[in-house]
Tab-separated table of C-alpha atoms in Angstrom:
chain	number	residue	atom	x	y	z
A	29	MET	CA	84.388	88.744	92.011
A	30	VAL	CA	84.775	92.353	90.818
A	31	ASN	CA	86.706	93.973	88.050
A	32	ILE	CA	89.875	95.839	88.904
A	33	LEU	CA	91.097	98.389	86.437
A	34	LEU	CA	94.668	99.506	86.997
A	35	VAL	CA	95.873	102.833	85.555
A	36	HIS	CA	99.545	103.655	85.448
A	37	GLY	CA	101.067	107.156	85.705
A	38	ALA	CA	103.431	109.205	83.531
A	39	ILE	CA	106.915	107.990	82.650
A	40	ALA	CA	105.609	104.434	83.347
A	41	ASP	CA	103.570	101.694	81.818
A	42	GLY	CA	101.210	98.912	82.776
A	43	SER	CA	104.023	96.709	83.993
A	44	SER	CA	104.122	98.937	87.032
A	45	TRP	CA	101.349	96.701	88.478
A	46	SER	CA	103.085	93.374	87.814
A	47	GLY	CA	103.736	92.729	91.518
A	48	VAL	CA	100.221	93.575	92.504
A	49	ILE	CA	98.295	91.660	89.872
A	50	PRO	CA	98.956	88.094	91.024
A	51	THR	CA	97.485	88.796	94.472
A	52	LEU	CA	94.364	90.295	92.968
A	53	GLN	CA	93.929	87.478	90.582
A	54	ALA	CA	94.483	84.918	93.330
A	55	ALA	CA	91.528	86.505	95.225
A	56	GLY	CA	89.365	85.722	92.196
A	57	HIS	CA	89.097	89.113	90.661
A	58	HIS	CA	89.228	89.999	86.968
A	59	VAL	CA	92.170	92.424	86.450
A	60	VAL	CA	92.922	94.719	83.541
A	61	ALA	CA	95.934	96.991	83.355
A	62	VAL	CA	95.552	99.807	80.831
A	63	GLN	CA	98.436	100.833	78.561
A	64	GLN	CA	97.952	104.604	78.248
A	65	PRO	CA	99.245	106.598	75.226
A	66	LEU	CA	100.625	109.352	77.556
A	67	SER	CA	100.147	111.804	74.670
A	68	SER	CA	97.800	113.971	76.687
A	69	ILE	CA	95.524	113.699	79.648
A	70	PRO	CA	92.395	113.707	77.395
A	71	ASP	CA	93.883	110.832	75.337
A	72	ASP	CA	94.644	108.925	78.537
A	73	VAL	CA	91.137	109.572	79.899
A	74	THR	CA	89.625	108.313	76.662
A	75	LYS	CA	91.638	105.132	76.786
A	76	VAL	CA	90.702	104.415	80.373
A	77	ARG	CA	87.000	105.225	79.808
A	78	GLN	CA	86.932	102.896	76.866
A	79	ALA	CA	88.392	100.103	79.029
A	80	LEU	CA	85.944	100.918	81.822
A	81	ASP	CA	82.923	100.898	79.612
A	82	ILE	CA	83.423	97.364	78.335
A	83	LEU	CA	83.704	95.907	81.827
A	84	GLU	CA	80.457	94.312	83.068
A	85	GLY	CA	79.747	94.479	86.739
A	86	PRO	CA	81.270	96.355	89.698
A	87	THR	CA	84.663	97.741	89.032
A	88	VAL	CA	87.369	99.154	91.301
A	89	VAL	CA	89.416	101.789	89.371
A	90	VAL	CA	93.011	102.282	90.589
A	91	GLY	CA	95.306	105.117	89.608
A	92	HIS	CA	99.023	105.768	90.304
A	93	SER	CA	100.560	109.224	90.086
A	94	PHE	CA	99.187	111.022	87.058
A	95	GLY	CA	96.890	108.067	86.717
A	96	GLY	CA	95.010	109.595	89.690
A	97	CYS	CA	94.160	112.606	87.503
A	98	VAL	CA	93.118	110.289	84.736
A	99	ILE	CA	90.752	108.245	86.846
A	100	THR	CA	89.304	111.276	88.552
A	101	ASN	CA	88.036	112.300	85.047
A	102	ALA	CA	87.503	108.936	83.369
A	103	ALA	CA	85.376	107.422	86.194
A	104	HIS	CA	83.062	110.487	86.399
A	105	GLY	CA	79.526	109.379	85.783
A	106	ALA	CA	80.452	105.774	85.041
A	107	ARG	CA	77.687	103.248	85.634
A	108	ASN	CA	79.898	100.426	86.913
A	109	VAL	CA	82.360	101.941	89.384
A	110	LYS	CA	82.338	100.454	92.805
A	111	ALA	CA	85.255	102.332	94.391
A	112	LEU	CA	88.373	104.327	93.519
A	113	VAL	CA	91.927	103.721	94.838
A	114	TYR	CA	94.580	106.355	94.516
A	115	VAL	CA	98.168	105.173	94.842
A	116	ALA	CA	100.567	108.048	95.539
A	117	ALA	CA	98.461	109.919	92.991
A	118	PHE	CA	97.115	113.277	92.057
A	119	ALA	CA	93.410	113.813	92.851
A	120	PRO	CA	92.367	117.196	91.417
A	121	ASP	CA	89.012	118.864	92.071
A	122	GLU	CA	87.119	120.483	89.249
A	123	GLY	CA	88.993	123.379	87.704
A	124	GLU	CA	92.321	122.400	89.258
A	125	THR	CA	95.647	121.609	87.539
A	126	VAL	CA	98.413	119.470	88.839
A	127	THR	CA	100.720	122.436	88.926
A	128	ALA	CA	98.214	124.349	91.107
A	129	LEU	CA	97.904	121.363	93.498
A	130	GLY	CA	101.606	121.242	94.122
A	131	GLY	CA	102.138	125.025	94.347
A	132	PRO	CA	101.705	125.497	98.059
A	133	PHE	CA	104.211	122.716	98.826
A	134	GLY	CA	107.056	123.943	96.534
A	135	GLN	CA	108.769	121.819	93.984
A	136	PRO	CA	109.746	118.292	94.916
A	137	PRO	CA	113.507	117.500	94.864
A	138	SER	CA	113.132	115.599	91.596
A	139	ALA	CA	111.569	118.468	89.655
A	140	GLN	CA	114.906	120.018	88.547
A	141	PHE	CA	115.959	116.835	86.782
A	142	PHE	CA	112.965	116.266	84.407
A	143	VAL	CA	113.967	116.740	80.770
A	144	THR	CA	111.604	117.914	77.972
A	145	ASP	CA	112.568	116.821	74.464
A	146	PRO	CA	111.903	118.873	71.277
A	147	GLN	CA	108.549	117.122	70.878
A	148	GLY	CA	107.419	118.339	74.290
A	149	ARG	CA	107.737	114.982	75.921
A	150	VAL	CA	108.978	114.612	79.494
A	151	THR	CA	111.314	111.961	81.025
A	152	LEU	CA	113.745	111.618	83.900
A	153	PRO	CA	117.363	110.676	83.109
A	154	GLN	CA	117.711	106.988	83.952
A	155	ASP	CA	120.051	107.530	86.892
A	156	LYS	CA	117.738	110.139	88.361
A	157	PHE	CA	114.753	107.827	87.851
A	158	VAL	CA	116.296	105.162	90.006
A	159	GLU	CA	117.380	107.791	92.588
A	160	TYR	CA	114.067	109.641	92.926
A	161	PHE	CA	111.264	107.545	91.475
A	162	ALA	CA	112.255	104.053	92.628
A	163	PHE	CA	115.002	104.204	95.213
A	164	ASP	CA	113.516	101.390	97.345
A	165	VAL	CA	112.995	99.018	94.403
A	166	ASP	CA	115.479	96.247	93.644
A	167	PRO	CA	118.261	98.105	91.738
A	168	VAL	CA	118.103	95.785	88.737
A	169	GLN	CA	114.340	96.191	88.453
A	170	ALA	CA	114.585	99.970	89.033
A	171	ARG	CA	117.035	100.310	86.102
A	172	VAL	CA	114.685	98.306	83.942
A	173	MET	CA	111.843	100.660	84.902
A	174	ALA	CA	113.980	103.570	83.965
A	175	ALA	CA	114.812	102.168	80.594
A	176	VAL	CA	111.201	101.482	79.613
A	177	GLN	CA	109.691	104.690	81.084
A	178	GLY	CA	107.041	106.180	78.867
A	179	PRO	CA	107.740	109.768	77.758
A	180	SER	CA	104.756	111.964	78.649
A	181	ASP	CA	103.484	115.194	77.353
A	182	ALA	CA	104.585	118.235	79.290
A	183	ALA	CA	101.164	119.924	78.804
A	184	ARG	CA	99.560	117.478	81.244
A	185	PHE	CA	100.782	119.567	84.161
A	186	GLY	CA	98.440	122.377	83.115
A	187	PHE	CA	95.434	120.150	82.253
A	188	VAL	CA	92.269	121.588	83.848
A	189	SER	CA	90.395	118.788	85.523
A	190	GLY	CA	86.705	118.163	85.216
A	191	PRO	CA	84.084	116.994	87.798
A	192	PRO	CA	85.887	114.622	90.113
A	193	ALA	CA	84.836	110.960	90.366
A	194	TRP	CA	86.044	110.911	93.982
A	195	ARG	CA	83.029	113.049	94.933
A	196	GLU	CA	80.787	110.234	93.531
A	197	PHE	CA	82.381	107.020	94.746
A	198	PRO	CA	83.925	105.623	97.895
A	199	SER	CA	87.729	106.278	97.785
A	200	TRP	CA	90.890	104.750	99.197
A	201	TYR	CA	94.279	106.442	99.196
A	202	ILE	CA	97.806	104.961	99.627
A	203	VAL	CA	100.352	107.548	100.703
A	204	ALA	CA	103.983	106.789	99.866
A	205	GLY	CA	105.847	107.745	103.061
A	206	ASN	CA	108.903	109.170	101.267
A	207	ASP	CA	107.600	110.286	97.911
A	208	LEU	CA	110.238	112.449	96.118
A	209	ILE	CA	108.122	112.843	92.862
A	210	ILE	CA	104.727	114.141	94.089
A	211	GLY	CA	105.549	114.692	97.760
A	212	THR	CA	104.166	112.860	100.776
A	213	GLN	CA	102.638	116.021	102.303
A	214	LEU	CA	100.617	116.749	99.213
A	215	GLU	CA	99.335	113.191	99.034
A	216	GLU	CA	98.153	113.373	102.711
A	217	VAL	CA	96.341	116.585	101.988
A	218	LEU	CA	94.583	115.133	98.915
A	219	ALA	CA	93.571	112.016	100.810
A	220	GLU	CA	92.133	114.019	103.667
A	221	ARG	CA	90.280	116.360	101.285
A	222	MET	CA	88.570	113.588	99.531
A	223	GLY	CA	87.666	111.751	102.791
A	224	ALA	CA	89.448	108.683	101.586
A	225	LYS	CA	90.320	105.721	103.780
A	226	THR	CA	94.036	106.245	103.930
A	227	THR	CA	96.979	103.860	104.353
A	228	LYS	CA	100.522	105.218	104.638
A	229	VAL	CA	103.367	102.941	103.618
A	230	ALA	CA	106.377	104.156	105.769
A	231	GLY	CA	109.482	105.062	103.824
A	232	ALA	CA	108.054	104.068	100.435
A	233	SER	CA	109.115	105.727	97.199
A	234	HIS	CA	106.797	107.003	94.490
A	235	ALA	CA	106.997	103.442	93.084
A	236	VAL	CA	105.239	102.072	96.169
A	237	MET	CA	103.225	99.493	94.110
A	238	VAL	CA	106.544	98.030	92.923
A	239	SER	CA	108.448	98.168	96.189
A	240	ASN	CA	105.496	97.211	98.420
A	241	PRO	CA	103.110	95.274	96.161
A	242	GLU	CA	101.418	93.339	98.934
A	243	ALA	CA	100.556	96.437	100.905
A	244	VAL	CA	99.039	98.032	97.769
A	245	ALA	CA	97.172	94.875	96.835
A	246	GLN	CA	95.633	94.593	100.230
A	247	VAL	CA	94.157	98.067	100.041
A	248	ILE	CA	92.737	97.345	96.573
A	249	LEU	CA	91.187	94.101	98.004
A	250	GLU	CA	89.689	96.063	100.780
A	251	ALA	CA	88.080	98.462	98.288
A	252	ALA	CA	86.822	95.547	96.260
A	253	ALA	CA	85.214	94.003	99.388
A	254	GLY	CA	83.798	97.243	100.675
């Protein structure tokens, strides 16, 4: 048995992993899904590192979307990390921002629809969430996801990342084959750069862990066994 720490992305919450968790638990692993504040990347990193520090024994840390940026920083120097799994996720190197990572690839088609409220918090209109974030998810479930999405600070796009944990630990990467939020091409480049063992889920949306939970769970189990 190992610990598996699941880290959700922006405009999401821990329920993103609800389809993956039963398979991991059935394999005998101890699973924790963090609920991040989404108030800033440093706040998210602190929350994840606190969760990581109280886990005894080998731990696989899994991040989706902006959760990849969070685990890259939170797992740095951790005593108990066995492996990292990036699920359609950002994986910055030291000194990089998410904005800089995406620059060479142009804006994804969803970028024009994000809305920033007067408090500087970012969401997608619910219809656009379904259309771009979760188009291959059951429509009823996708609408629920859109309704409960967690508003996220706009400043996270300019967060300057620290020393990357993916240079310290074995890494796996799941590429969403039709990601309209981050972009499939960027994911492939990030996976190759980190030397991750890579699985591509054909046609999958950014919400690949919801639409293809078994495929995602199997990669996490592989990292746990590695």
